[in-house]
Short mmCIF file of C-alpha atoms in Angstrom, two decimals:
data_model
loop_
_atom_site.label_atom_id
_atom_site.label_comp_id
_atom_site.label_asym_id
_atom_site.label_seq_id
_atom_site.Cartn_x
_atom_site.Cartn_y
_atom_site.Cartn_z
CA MET A 24 80.40 131.44 94.17
CA ALA A 25 83.28 132.35 91.46
CA LYS A 26 82.56 134.59 88.25
CA VAL A 27 83.71 132.72 85.14
CA THR A 28 85.49 134.33 82.55
CA SER A 29 86.19 133.38 79.01
CA ARG A 30 88.45 135.12 75.78
CA TRP A 31 89.70 133.84 72.53
CA ALA A 32 93.01 132.63 73.49
CA HIS A 33 94.51 129.99 70.71
CA SER A 34 93.75 128.84 67.17
CA ASP A 35 94.87 125.19 68.63
CA GLU A 36 93.32 123.09 71.78
CA ILE A 37 93.83 124.55 74.67
CA THR A 38 95.79 122.33 76.85
CA GLY A 39 96.15 124.73 80.21
CA VAL A 40 95.12 127.84 81.98
CA ALA A 41 96.41 129.29 84.99
CA TYR A 42 96.10 132.56 86.81
CA THR A 43 99.14 134.16 88.16
CA PRO A 44 99.07 133.70 92.05
CA ASP A 45 98.58 137.55 92.43
CA GLY A 46 95.57 137.46 89.19
CA SER A 47 97.17 139.75 87.70
CA ASN A 48 97.18 137.44 84.71
CA ILE A 49 95.87 134.79 83.14
CA VAL A 50 98.59 132.07 81.48
CA THR A 51 96.99 129.59 78.97
CA ALA A 52 98.89 127.15 76.85
CA SER A 53 98.01 124.51 73.96
CA GLU A 54 99.61 122.64 70.88
CA GLU A 55 100.35 125.67 68.68
CA TYR A 56 103.72 126.23 70.42
CA ALA A 57 102.86 129.18 72.29
CA LEU A 58 101.78 130.71 75.46
CA HIS A 59 99.30 133.07 76.10
CA ILE A 60 99.26 135.97 79.05
CA PHE A 61 96.76 138.25 79.01
CA PRO A 62 96.14 141.01 82.05
CA GLN A 63 93.73 140.62 84.39
CA ILE A 64 92.76 144.46 86.16
CA GLY A 65 89.49 143.46 88.74
CA ASP A 66 86.91 141.53 87.32
CA LYS A 67 88.10 143.14 83.41
CA ALA A 68 89.88 141.12 81.20
CA ASP A 69 92.37 142.53 78.31
CA SER A 70 91.92 140.60 75.12
CA THR A 71 95.47 141.76 73.88
CA ALA A 72 97.82 138.93 74.95
CA GLU A 73 101.46 138.94 75.18
CA ASN A 74 103.12 135.40 73.79
CA ILE A 75 105.80 133.16 75.09
CA ILE A 76 106.83 130.98 71.76
CA THR A 77 107.75 127.48 72.94
CA ASP A 78 109.91 124.92 71.94
CA GLU A 79 107.38 122.37 71.72
CA ALA A 80 103.31 121.66 71.92
CA VAL A 81 102.68 122.61 75.23
CA THR A 82 100.24 119.77 77.12
CA CYS A 83 99.97 121.23 80.68
CA LEU A 84 101.74 124.39 83.08
CA VAL A 85 101.54 125.46 86.10
CA VAL A 86 102.75 128.76 87.24
CA ASN A 87 104.07 130.32 90.37
CA ARG A 88 104.70 133.92 91.12
CA THR A 89 108.17 134.57 88.28
CA ASP A 90 107.86 131.25 86.49
CA ILE A 91 106.01 128.99 84.50
CA TYR A 92 106.62 125.82 83.71
CA THR A 93 105.22 123.65 81.03
CA GLY A 94 105.07 119.97 79.91
CA ALA A 95 105.25 118.63 76.47
CA ALA A 96 104.32 115.29 74.72
CA ASP A 97 108.21 115.35 74.47
CA GLY A 98 109.10 114.46 78.22
CA ILE A 99 110.39 117.72 79.31
CA VAL A 100 109.32 120.28 81.80
CA ARG A 101 110.73 123.60 80.32
CA GLN A 102 110.92 126.66 82.59
CA TYR A 103 110.09 130.37 81.20
CA ASN A 104 109.88 133.44 83.23
CA ILE A 105 106.77 135.51 83.31
CA ARG A 106 108.50 139.33 83.65
CA THR A 107 111.33 138.76 81.24
CA ARG A 108 108.97 135.97 78.72
CA GLU A 109 112.10 133.93 78.14
CA SER A 110 113.10 130.17 77.79
CA MET A 111 115.08 129.65 81.34
CA GLY A 112 115.54 126.26 79.56
CA ALA A 113 114.99 122.45 80.42
CA VAL A 114 114.36 121.29 84.11
CA GLY A 115 113.56 117.92 83.62
CA ARG A 116 113.82 115.09 81.22
CA TYR A 117 111.19 111.84 81.33
CA ASP A 118 110.89 109.49 78.87
CA LEU A 119 106.86 109.48 78.35
CA ALA A 120 104.57 112.30 77.29
CA ILE A 121 104.02 114.85 80.40
CA ARG A 122 100.48 114.92 80.68
CA CYS A 123 100.12 117.05 84.10
CA LEU A 124 102.04 119.25 86.58
CA ALA A 125 101.42 120.62 90.31
CA GLN A 126 103.96 122.40 92.08
CA SER A 127 104.35 122.56 96.16
CA PRO A 128 102.87 124.81 98.55
CA ASN A 129 106.22 126.50 99.14
CA GLY A 130 107.30 126.29 95.09
CA ALA A 131 110.26 123.73 95.85
CA TYR A 132 108.99 120.83 93.96
CA LEU A 133 107.24 120.06 90.38
CA ALA A 134 105.58 116.91 90.48
CA VAL A 135 105.36 115.35 87.11
CA GLY A 136 102.69 113.15 85.51
CA THR A 137 103.55 111.21 82.54
CA ALA A 138 101.04 108.81 80.07
#
């Protein structure tokens, strides 16, 4: 059975949470225009987060080894680099709000679910 961890992350509604593939960080998203990256060492989680300010309120996210992809109500999928904490820009635009994202196991494709 998995151990459950929790921490205060955002002042607004949480819309996504994911581990980096190596388990070294937990990434959280919310409607407050920010991503938080919490270091995770063993079974201890640091309560201090590094922040990435986003261009829009985030509705969902997916995380891989190098990047965070976010979806938003404005229909844009955005990419952020985990190491540099910088925006890499928009990677897709849709007519409807983005509600969920998934990445293929080999990292070559993003699946996008809209409202």
